PDB file of C-alpha atoms and ligand atoms in Angstrom:
ATOM      1  CA  UNK A   1     -39.156 131.279 -77.784  1.00  0.00           C
ATOM      2  CA  UNK A   2     -39.946 128.065 -79.079  1.00  0.00           C
ATOM      3  CA  UNK A   3     -37.735 124.859 -78.881  1.00  0.00           C
ATOM      4  CA  UNK A   4     -37.809 125.001 -82.731  1.00  0.00           C
ATOM      5  CA  UNK A   5     -36.185 128.398 -82.411  1.00  0.00           C
ATOM      6  CA  UNK A   6     -33.784 126.931 -80.366  1.00  0.00           C
ATOM      7  CA  UNK A   7     -32.589 124.291 -82.567  1.00  0.00           C
ATOM      8  CA  UNK A   8     -32.224 126.619 -85.537  1.00  0.00           C
ATOM      9  CA  UNK A   9     -30.162 129.043 -83.981  1.00  0.00           C
ATOM     10  CA  UNK A  10     -27.298 126.592 -83.176  1.00  0.00           C
ATOM     11  CA  UNK A  11     -25.265 125.716 -86.053  1.00  0.00           C
ATOM     12  CA  UNK A  12     -24.875 122.383 -87.024  1.00  0.00           C
ATOM     13  CA  UNK A  13     -21.296 122.444 -87.146  1.00  0.00           C
ATOM     14  CA  UNK A  14     -20.862 123.422 -83.845  1.00  0.00           C
ATOM     15  CA  UNK A  15     -19.523 120.727 -81.786  1.00  0.00           C
ATOM     16  CA  UNK A  16     -21.165 121.571 -78.501  1.00  0.00           C
ATOM     17  CA  UNK A  17     -24.493 121.693 -80.215  1.00  0.00           C
ATOM     18  CA  UNK A  18     -25.744 118.223 -79.232  1.00  0.00           C
ATOM     19  CA  UNK A  19     -24.895 118.947 -75.913  1.00  0.00           C
ATOM     20  CA  UNK A  20     -26.159 122.617 -75.720  1.00  0.00           C
ATOM     21  CA  UNK A  21     -29.761 122.127 -77.457  1.00  0.00           C
ATOM     22  CA  UNK A  22     -30.813 119.786 -74.554  1.00  0.00           C
ATOM     23  CA  UNK A  23     -29.371 121.963 -71.993  1.00  0.00           C
ATOM     24  CA  UNK A  24     -31.278 125.496 -72.769  1.00  0.00           C
ATOM     25  CA  UNK A  25     -34.410 123.232 -73.447  1.00  0.00           C
ATOM     26  CA  UNK A  26     -34.052 121.820 -69.792  1.00  0.00           C
ATOM     27  CA  UNK A  27     -33.080 125.083 -68.512  1.00  0.00           C
ATOM     28  CA  UNK A  28     -36.416 126.683 -69.831  1.00  0.00           C
ATOM     29  CA  UNK A  29     -38.268 123.551 -68.283  1.00  0.00           C
ATOM     30  CA  UNK A  30     -36.849 124.347 -64.695  1.00  0.00           C
ATOM     31  CA  UNK A  31     -37.695 128.133 -65.036  1.00  0.00           C
ATOM     32  CA  UNK A  32     -41.170 127.168 -66.235  1.00  0.00           C
ATOM     33  CA  UNK A  33     -41.596 125.080 -63.366  1.00  0.00           C
ATOM     34  CA  UNK A  34     -40.565 127.606 -60.811  1.00  0.00           C
ATOM     35  CA  UNK A  35     -42.496 130.162 -62.055  1.00  0.00           C
ATOM     36  CA  UNK A  36     -45.809 127.819 -62.321  1.00  0.00           C
ATOM     37  CA  UNK A  37     -47.275 128.960 -59.495  1.00  0.00           C
ATOM     38  CA  UNK A  38     -48.837 125.986 -57.735  1.00  0.00           C
ATOM     39  CA  UNK A  39     -50.946 128.448 -55.382  1.00  0.00           C
ATOM     40  CA  UNK A  40     -52.801 129.450 -58.580  1.00  0.00           C
ATOM     41  CA  UNK A  41     -54.169 125.983 -59.543  1.00  0.00           C
ATOM     42  CA  UNK A  42     -57.802 125.038 -58.954  1.00  0.00           C
ATOM     43  CA  UNK A  43     -57.288 121.803 -57.670  1.00  0.00           C
ATOM     44  CA  UNK A  44     -60.825 120.538 -58.133  1.00  0.00           C
ATOM     45  CA  UNK A  45     -60.255 121.254 -61.414  1.00  0.00           C
ATOM     46  CA  UNK A  46     -56.931 119.899 -61.966  1.00  0.00           C
ATOM     47  CA  UNK A  47     -58.201 116.592 -60.309  1.00  0.00           C
ATOM     48  CA  UNK A  48     -60.890 116.396 -62.844  1.00  0.00           C
ATOM     49  CA  UNK A  49     -58.871 116.991 -65.559  1.00  0.00           C
ATOM     50  CA  UNK A  50     -56.218 114.665 -64.467  1.00  0.00           C
ATOM     51  CA  UNK A  51     -56.995 112.145 -62.067  1.00  0.00           C
ATOM     52  CA  UNK A  52     -61.130 111.504 -62.195  1.00  0.00           C
ATOM     53  CA  UNK A  53     -60.948 109.234 -65.495  1.00  0.00           C
ATOM     54  CA  UNK A  54     -59.298 106.575 -63.395  1.00  0.00           C
ATOM     55  CA  UNK A  55     -60.570 107.788 -59.976  1.00  0.00           C
ATOM     56  CA  UNK A  56     -63.895 109.440 -60.375  1.00  0.00           C
ATOM     57  CA  UNK A  57     -64.985 112.194 -57.805  1.00  0.00           C
ATOM     58  CA  UNK A  58     -61.891 113.310 -55.623  1.00  0.00           C
ATOM     59  CA  UNK A  59     -63.918 113.277 -52.136  1.00  0.00           C
ATOM     60  CA  UNK A  60     -65.347 109.939 -52.799  1.00  0.00           C
ATOM     61  CA  UNK A  61     -62.167 108.569 -53.771  1.00  0.00           C
ATOM     62  CA  UNK A  62     -60.532 109.651 -50.559  1.00  0.00           C
ATOM     63  CA  UNK A  63     -63.067 108.452 -48.331  1.00  0.00           C
ATOM     64  CA  UNK A  64     -63.041 105.408 -50.025  1.00  0.00           C
ATOM     65  CA  UNK A  65     -59.772 104.273 -50.658  1.00  0.00           C
ATOM     66  CA  UNK A  66     -57.591 106.527 -48.217  1.00  0.00           C
ATOM     67  CA  UNK A  67     -57.265 106.305 -44.636  1.00  0.00           C
ATOM     68  CA  UNK A  68     -55.858 108.935 -41.900  1.00  0.00           C
ATOM     69  CA  UNK A  69     -53.867 107.164 -38.864  1.00  0.00           C
ATOM     70  CA  UNK A  70     -52.201 109.993 -36.503  1.00  0.00           C
ATOM     71  CA  UNK A  71     -52.828 113.024 -39.187  1.00  0.00           C
ATOM     72  CA  UNK A  72     -51.248 110.734 -41.834  1.00  0.00           C
ATOM     73  CA  UNK A  73     -52.868 109.903 -45.022  1.00  0.00           C
ATOM     74  CA  UNK A  74     -52.293 106.403 -46.325  1.00  0.00           C
ATOM     75  CA  UNK A  75     -53.409 104.755 -49.231  1.00  0.00           C
ATOM     76  CA  UNK A  76     -54.684 101.063 -49.130  1.00  0.00           C
ATOM     77  CA  UNK A  77     -51.667  99.731 -50.849  1.00  0.00           C
ATOM     78  CA  UNK A  78     -49.413 102.744 -50.586  1.00  0.00           C
ATOM     79  CA  UNK A  79     -49.244 103.272 -46.880  1.00  0.00           C
ATOM     80  CA  UNK A  80     -45.695 104.246 -45.959  1.00  0.00           C
ATOM     81  CA  UNK A  81     -44.547 106.100 -49.121  1.00  0.00           C
ATOM     82  CA  UNK A  82     -47.828 107.514 -50.364  1.00  0.00           C
ATOM     83  CA  UNK A  83     -46.237 111.135 -51.006  1.00  0.00           C
ATOM     84  CA  UNK A  84     -43.111 109.330 -52.863  1.00  0.00           C
ATOM     85  CA  UNK A  85     -45.906 107.492 -54.651  1.00  0.00           C
ATOM     86  CA  UNK A  86     -47.834 110.780 -55.899  1.00  0.00           C
ATOM     87  CA  UNK A  87     -44.478 112.178 -56.773  1.00  0.00           C
ATOM     88  CA  UNK A  88     -44.515 109.616 -59.559  1.00  0.00           C
ATOM     89  CA  UNK A  89     -47.947 109.477 -60.222  1.00  0.00           C
ATOM     90  CA  UNK A  90     -49.643 111.727 -63.104  1.00  0.00           C
ATOM     91  CA  UNK A  91     -48.766 114.993 -61.134  1.00  0.00           C
ATOM     92  CA  UNK A  92     -46.372 117.925 -61.512  1.00  0.00           C
ATOM     93  CA  UNK A  93     -43.893 118.352 -58.617  1.00  0.00           C
ATOM     94  CA  UNK A  94     -45.432 121.567 -57.066  1.00  0.00           C
ATOM     95  CA  UNK A  95     -49.049 119.716 -57.019  1.00  0.00           C
ATOM     96  CA  UNK A  96     -47.979 116.730 -54.915  1.00  0.00           C
ATOM     97  CA  UNK A  97     -48.285 118.553 -51.736  1.00  0.00           C
ATOM     98  CA  UNK A  98     -51.353 120.844 -52.590  1.00  0.00           C
ATOM     99  CA  UNK A  99     -52.864 117.499 -54.040  1.00  0.00           C
ATOM    100  CA  UNK A 100     -51.526 115.562 -51.258  1.00  0.00           C
ATOM    101  CA  UNK A 101     -53.525 117.993 -48.544  1.00  0.00           C
ATOM    102  CA  UNK A 102     -56.545 118.181 -50.249  1.00  0.00           C
ATOM    103  CA  UNK A 103     -57.129 114.136 -49.967  1.00  0.00           C
ATOM    104  CA  UNK A 104     -55.637 114.341 -46.364  1.00  0.00           C
ATOM    105  CA  UNK A 105     -58.784 117.256 -45.549  1.00  0.00           C
ATOM    106  CA  UNK A 106     -61.374 115.183 -47.661  1.00  0.00           C
ATOM    107  CA  UNK A 107     -60.273 111.345 -45.907  1.00  0.00           C
ATOM    108  CA  UNK A 108     -60.854 113.332 -42.981  1.00  0.00           C
ATOM    109  CA  UNK A 109     -64.106 115.148 -43.772  1.00  0.00           C
ATOM    110  CA  UNK A 110     -67.541 112.735 -44.113  1.00  0.00           C
ATOM    111  CA  UNK A 111     -70.333 113.092 -47.080  1.00  0.00           C
ATOM    112  CA  UNK A 112     -72.078 115.733 -45.172  1.00  0.00           C
ATOM    113  CA  UNK A 113     -71.972 118.272 -48.174  1.00  0.00           C
ATOM    114  CA  UNK A 114     -73.325 115.679 -50.305  1.00  0.00           C
ATOM    115  CA  UNK A 115     -75.971 114.527 -47.887  1.00  0.00           C
ATOM    116  CA  UNK A 116     -77.203 118.050 -46.481  1.00  0.00           C
ATOM    117  CA  UNK A 117     -76.742 120.025 -49.162  1.00  0.00           C
ATOM    118  CA  UNK A 118     -76.265 118.044 -52.260  1.00  0.00           C
ATOM    119  CA  UNK A 119     -79.969 118.177 -52.969  1.00  0.00           C
ATOM    120  CA  UNK A 120     -79.970 121.624 -54.266  1.00  0.00           C
ATOM    121  CA  UNK A 121     -76.071 122.284 -54.683  1.00  0.00           C
ATOM    122  CA  UNK A 122     -73.933 120.363 -57.210  1.00  0.00           C
ATOM    123  CA  UNK A 123     -70.841 119.755 -55.481  1.00  0.00           C
ATOM    124  CA  UNK A 124     -68.806 122.038 -52.806  1.00  0.00           C
ATOM    125  CA  UNK A 125     -66.187 122.704 -55.314  1.00  0.00           C
ATOM    126  CA  UNK A 126     -68.685 124.042 -57.858  1.00  0.00           C
ATOM    127  CA  UNK A 127     -70.606 126.119 -55.027  1.00  0.00           C
ATOM    128  CA  UNK A 128     -67.281 127.471 -54.205  1.00  0.00           C
ATOM    129  CA  UNK A 129     -66.032 128.206 -57.328  1.00  0.00           C
ATOM    130  CA  UNK A 130     -68.911 129.971 -58.629  1.00  0.00           C
ATOM    131  CA  UNK A 131     -70.531 131.933 -55.754  1.00  0.00           C
ATOM    132  CA  UNK A 132     -67.801 132.261 -52.882  1.00  0.00           C
ATOM    133  CA  UNK A 133     -64.598 134.551 -51.791  1.00  0.00           C
ATOM    134  CA  UNK A 134     -62.261 134.891 -49.163  1.00  0.00           C
ATOM    135  CA  UNK A 135     -61.832 138.264 -48.131  1.00  0.00           C
ATOM    136  CA  UNK A 136     -59.649 139.410 -44.914  1.00  0.00           C
ATOM    137  CA  UNK A 137     -59.937 135.572 -43.873  1.00  0.00           C
ATOM    138  CA  UNK A 138     -63.579 135.875 -44.061  1.00  0.00           C
ATOM    139  CA  UNK A 139     -65.869 133.511 -46.415  1.00  0.00           C
ATOM    140  CA  UNK A 140     -68.603 135.886 -48.186  1.00  0.00           C
ATOM    141  CA  UNK A 141     -70.964 134.659 -50.481  1.00  0.00           C
ATOM    142  CA  UNK A 142     -71.045 136.520 -53.731  1.00  0.00           C
ATOM    143  CA  UNK A 143     -74.706 136.231 -54.361  1.00  0.00           C
ATOM    144  CA  UNK A 144     -75.605 138.005 -51.411  1.00  0.00           C
ATOM    145  CA  UNK A 145     -72.167 139.627 -50.481  1.00  0.00           C
ATOM    146  CA  UNK A 146     -72.905 138.343 -46.705  1.00  0.00           C
ATOM    147  CA  UNK A 147     -70.367 136.622 -44.264  1.00  0.00           C
ATOM    148  CA  UNK A 148     -71.475 132.796 -45.446  1.00  0.00           C
ATOM    149  CA  UNK A 149     -71.335 131.835 -41.597  1.00  0.00           C
ATOM    150  CA  UNK A 150     -74.354 134.601 -41.326  1.00  0.00           C
ATOM    151  CA  UNK A 151     -76.082 133.485 -44.518  1.00  0.00           C
ATOM    152  CA  UNK A 152     -76.364 129.946 -43.194  1.00  0.00           C
ATOM    153  CA  UNK A 153     -78.304 130.959 -40.378  1.00  0.00           C
ATOM    154  CA  UNK A 154     -81.886 129.489 -41.513  1.00  0.00           C
ATOM    155  CA  UNK A 155     -80.279 128.064 -44.718  1.00  0.00           C
ATOM    156  CA  UNK A 156     -80.337 124.260 -45.650  1.00  0.00           C
ATOM    157  CA  UNK A 157     -81.880 123.613 -42.425  1.00  0.00           C
ATOM    158  CA  UNK A 158     -79.117 123.643 -40.221  1.00  0.00           C
ATOM    159  CA  UNK A 159     -79.120 123.985 -36.774  1.00  0.00           C
ATOM    160  CA  UNK A 160     -76.744 127.135 -35.313  1.00  0.00           C
ATOM    161  CA  UNK A 161     -74.249 124.632 -33.808  1.00  0.00           C
ATOM    162  CA  UNK A 162     -73.724 122.954 -37.538  1.00  0.00           C
ATOM    163  CA  UNK A 163     -73.166 126.012 -38.999  1.00  0.00           C
ATOM    164  CA  UNK A 164     -69.033 126.343 -38.040  1.00  0.00           C
ATOM    165  CA  UNK A 165     -68.302 122.824 -39.782  1.00  0.00           C
ATOM    166  CA  UNK A 166     -70.134 124.045 -43.180  1.00  0.00           C
ATOM    167  CA  UNK A 167     -68.118 127.077 -42.978  1.00  0.00           C
ATOM    168  CA  UNK A 168     -64.892 125.560 -42.314  1.00  0.00           C
ATOM    169  CA  UNK A 169     -65.700 123.074 -45.202  1.00  0.00           C
ATOM    170  CA  UNK A 170     -66.454 125.879 -47.717  1.00  0.00           C
ATOM    171  CA  UNK A 171     -63.658 127.958 -46.399  1.00  0.00           C
ATOM    172  CA  UNK A 172     -60.990 125.243 -47.139  1.00  0.00           C
ATOM    173  CA  UNK A 173     -62.435 124.067 -50.693  1.00  0.00           C
ATOM    174  CA  UNK A 174     -62.672 128.125 -51.480  1.00  0.00           C
ATOM    175  CA  UNK A 175     -58.900 127.816 -51.135  1.00  0.00           C
ATOM    176  CA  UNK A 176     -58.636 124.871 -53.066  1.00  0.00           C
ATOM    177  CA  UNK A 177     -60.381 126.351 -56.034  1.00  0.00           C
ATOM    178  CA  UNK A 178     -59.625 129.706 -56.157  1.00  0.00           C
ATOM    179  CA  UNK A 179     -55.751 129.095 -55.306  1.00  0.00           C
ATOM    180  CA  UNK A 180     -54.246 130.486 -52.394  1.00  0.00           C
ATOM    181  CA  UNK A 181     -52.986 128.561 -49.403  1.00  0.00           C
TER     182      UNK A 181
HETATM  183  C1  LIG B 201     -54.641 106.214 -66.004  1.00  0.00           C
HETATM  184  C2  LIG B 201     -55.097 105.961 -64.926  1.00  0.00           C
HETATM  185  C3  LIG B 201     -55.061 106.776 -63.542  1.00  0.00           C
HETATM  186  C4  LIG B 201     -54.900 108.107 -63.719  1.00  0.00           C
HETATM  187  C5  LIG B 201     -55.105 108.922 -64.540  1.00  0.00           C
HETATM  188  C6  LIG B 201     -54.560 108.636 -62.113  1.00  0.00           C
HETATM  189  N1  LIG B 201     -54.149 107.641 -61.526  1.00  0.00           N
HETATM  190 FE1  LIG B 201     -53.817 107.199 -59.357  1.00  0.00          FE
HETATM  191  N2  LIG B 201     -53.680 105.475 -59.511  1.00  0.00           N
HETATM  192  C7  LIG B 201     -54.316 104.636 -60.411  1.00  0.00           C
HETATM  193  C8  LIG B 201     -53.749 102.989 -60.282  1.00  0.00           C
HETATM  194  C9  LIG B 201     -53.857 102.061 -61.312  1.00  0.00           C
HETATM  195  C10 LIG B 201     -53.711 103.009 -58.726  1.00  0.00           C
HETATM  196  C11 LIG B 201     -53.021 101.851 -58.267  1.00  0.00           C
HETATM  197  C12 LIG B 201     -51.857 101.786 -58.224  1.00  0.00           C
HETATM  198  C13 LIG B 201     -51.074 100.708 -57.603  1.00  0.00           C
HETATM  199  O1  LIG B 201     -51.418 100.783 -56.400  1.00  0.00           O
HETATM  200  O2  LIG B 201     -49.428 100.866 -57.595  1.00  0.00           O
HETATM  201  C14 LIG B 201     -53.774 104.523 -58.281  1.00  0.00           C
HETATM  202  C15 LIG B 201     -53.381 104.845 -57.251  1.00  0.00           C
HETATM  203  C16 LIG B 201     -53.395 106.022 -56.581  1.00  0.00           C
HETATM  204  C17 LIG B 201     -53.542 106.442 -55.197  1.00  0.00           C
HETATM  205  C18 LIG B 201     -52.855 105.436 -54.214  1.00  0.00           C
HETATM  206  C19 LIG B 201     -54.208 104.443 -53.886  1.00  0.00           C
HETATM  207  C20 LIG B 201     -53.551 103.497 -52.690  1.00  0.00           C
HETATM  208  O3  LIG B 201     -54.662 102.940 -52.108  1.00  0.00           O
HETATM  209  O4  LIG B 201     -52.458 103.202 -52.169  1.00  0.00           O
HETATM  210  C21 LIG B 201     -53.501 107.773 -55.204  1.00  0.00           C
HETATM  211  C22 LIG B 201     -53.643 108.527 -53.821  1.00  0.00           C
HETATM  212  C23 LIG B 201     -53.703 108.265 -56.638  1.00  0.00           C
HETATM  213  N3  LIG B 201     -53.554 107.041 -57.613  1.00  0.00           N
HETATM  214  C24 LIG B 201     -54.000 109.546 -56.975  1.00  0.00           C
HETATM  215  C25 LIG B 201     -53.801 110.018 -58.065  1.00  0.00           C
HETATM  216  C26 LIG B 201     -53.905 111.479 -58.371  1.00  0.00           C
HETATM  217  C27 LIG B 201     -53.666 112.737 -57.264  1.00  0.00           C
HETATM  218  C28 LIG B 201     -53.966 111.341 -59.710  1.00  0.00           C
HETATM  219  C29 LIG B 201     -54.114 112.877 -60.817  1.00  0.00           C
HETATM  220  C30 LIG B 201     -52.941 113.520 -60.768  1.00  0.00           C
HETATM  221  C31 LIG B 201     -54.065 110.443 -60.422  1.00  0.00           C
HETATM  222  N4  LIG B 201     -54.154 109.274 -59.045  1.00  0.00           N
HETATM  223  C32 LIG B 201     -54.377 109.865 -61.372  1.00  0.00           C
HETATM  224  C33 LIG B 201     -54.605 105.104 -61.703  1.00  0.00           C
HETATM  225  C34 LIG B 201     -54.485 106.493 -62.218  1.00  0.00           C
HETATM  226  C1  LIG B 202     -83.647 123.580 -50.531  1.00  0.00           C
HETATM  227  C2  LIG B 202     -82.440 123.707 -51.431  1.00  0.00           C
HETATM  228  C3  LIG B 202     -80.937 124.156 -51.027  1.00  0.00           C
HETATM  229  C4  LIG B 202     -80.372 123.406 -49.889  1.00  0.00           C
HETATM  230  C5  LIG B 202     -80.693 122.119 -49.207  1.00  0.00           C
HETATM  231  C6  LIG B 202     -78.932 124.281 -49.664  1.00  0.00           C
HETATM  232  N1  LIG B 202     -79.043 125.073 -50.483  1.00  0.00           N
HETATM  233 FE1  LIG B 202     -77.642 126.664 -50.130  1.00  0.00          FE
HETATM  234  N2  LIG B 202     -78.466 127.815 -51.661  1.00  0.00           N
HETATM  235  C7  LIG B 202     -79.876 127.364 -52.160  1.00  0.00           C
HETATM  236  C8  LIG B 202     -80.069 128.811 -52.819  1.00  0.00           C
HETATM  237  C9  LIG B 202     -81.744 128.581 -54.024  1.00  0.00           C
HETATM  238  C10 LIG B 202     -79.240 129.470 -52.976  1.00  0.00           C
HETATM  239  C11 LIG B 202     -79.211 130.877 -54.044  1.00  0.00           C
HETATM  240  C12 LIG B 202     -79.847 131.670 -53.791  1.00  0.00           C
HETATM  241  C13 LIG B 202     -79.805 132.078 -52.395  1.00  0.00           C
HETATM  242  O1  LIG B 202     -78.799 133.223 -52.299  1.00  0.00           O
HETATM  243  O2  LIG B 202     -80.476 132.465 -51.394  1.00  0.00           O
HETATM  244  C14 LIG B 202     -78.181 129.233 -52.163  1.00  0.00           C
HETATM  245  C15 LIG B 202     -76.874 129.639 -51.899  1.00  0.00           C
HETATM  246  C16 LIG B 202     -76.065 129.183 -51.251  1.00  0.00           C
HETATM  247  C17 LIG B 202     -74.609 129.967 -50.582  1.00  0.00           C
HETATM  248  C18 LIG B 202     -74.238 131.614 -51.678  1.00  0.00           C
HETATM  249  C19 LIG B 202     -74.587 132.299 -50.378  1.00  0.00           C
HETATM  250  C20 LIG B 202     -74.851 133.720 -51.426  1.00  0.00           C
HETATM  251  O3  LIG B 202     -74.217 134.498 -50.667  1.00  0.00           O
HETATM  252  O4  LIG B 202     -74.093 133.575 -52.537  1.00  0.00           O
HETATM  253  C21 LIG B 202     -74.219 129.416 -49.833  1.00  0.00           C
HETATM  254  C22 LIG B 202     -72.777 129.309 -49.170  1.00  0.00           C
HETATM  255  C23 LIG B 202     -75.093 128.141 -49.561  1.00  0.00           C
HETATM  256  N3  LIG B 202     -76.043 127.946 -50.226  1.00  0.00           N
HETATM  257  C24 LIG B 202     -74.572 126.703 -48.815  1.00  0.00           C
HETATM  258  C25 LIG B 202     -75.579 125.605 -48.269  1.00  0.00           C
HETATM  259  C26 LIG B 202     -74.542 124.894 -47.639  1.00  0.00           C
HETATM  260  C27 LIG B 202     -73.674 124.649 -47.029  1.00  0.00           C
HETATM  261  C28 LIG B 202     -75.940 123.865 -47.542  1.00  0.00           C
HETATM  262  C29 LIG B 202     -76.277 122.583 -46.957  1.00  0.00           C
HETATM  263  C30 LIG B 202     -75.836 122.612 -45.230  1.00  0.00           C
HETATM  264  C31 LIG B 202     -77.120 124.664 -48.286  1.00  0.00           C
HETATM  265  N4  LIG B 202     -76.591 125.564 -48.994  1.00  0.00           N
HETATM  266  C32 LIG B 202     -78.128 124.072 -48.736  1.00  0.00           C
HETATM  267  C33 LIG B 202     -80.353 126.376 -52.073  1.00  0.00           C
HETATM  268  C34 LIG B 202     -80.255 125.252 -51.042  1.00  0.00           C
END
């Protein structure tokens, strides 16, 4: 049902119609926001569509403009009220926390993926979106069907003790793009 249907069905002689239309429209908007599943959103795709025109690549933005102090994310300008700022800044309410958490993780992580993997792979988000999946809490590559922790042995010139870092990074990004917490 569209808003127009609603309007047509309310008689103009009805004294309550003026109040009723906005209430019904409002109710369906609330219902829509409740039923829209934040966990089904590709956060990197959302960022690229909604935030990138002003802020560029998300991880580069986070590392450059945001800081983590005692686990808390702060902006250069918005220090104590970053969450409050984000609630009024181009974000639907249900994505404020997920996007905040993504920025927090990015600001806490260096550009290792870009430096070590970027010569062959585009972004970590693109790799995760196209080639990775989580099954039973474990990260797998779709191409080989193997656990990424095993696949990375001997891949990308990684030393054994560097592999867990990249598995954790790609596991986090896989969750961000495939929308599960
Ligand atoms: C139309 C341009 C525009 C878009 C689109 C936009 N922003 Fe911003 N953003 C700004 C500007 C300008 C500021 C600085 C405003 C201020 O300091 O009050 C800012 C500030 C921020 C800050 C705080 C930085 C700091 O140093 O305190 C964060 C975090 C942020 N934006 C995240 C986002 C996210 C997430 C999105 C997408 C959902 C987004 N922005 C979309 C223009 C934009
Ligand atoms: C010299 C180029 C090169 C570099 C550097 C590189 N990769 Fe790859 N990577 C590839 C190619 C080519 C494939 C696809 C073919 C394959 O499955 O081996 C791939 C596939 C993958 C896959 C998917 C595996 C699967 O099972 O589908 C993962 C995960 C991966 N790379 C992670 C990384 C990480 C993390 C780094 C950085 C530490 C990295 N790669 C660096 C070339 C590279």
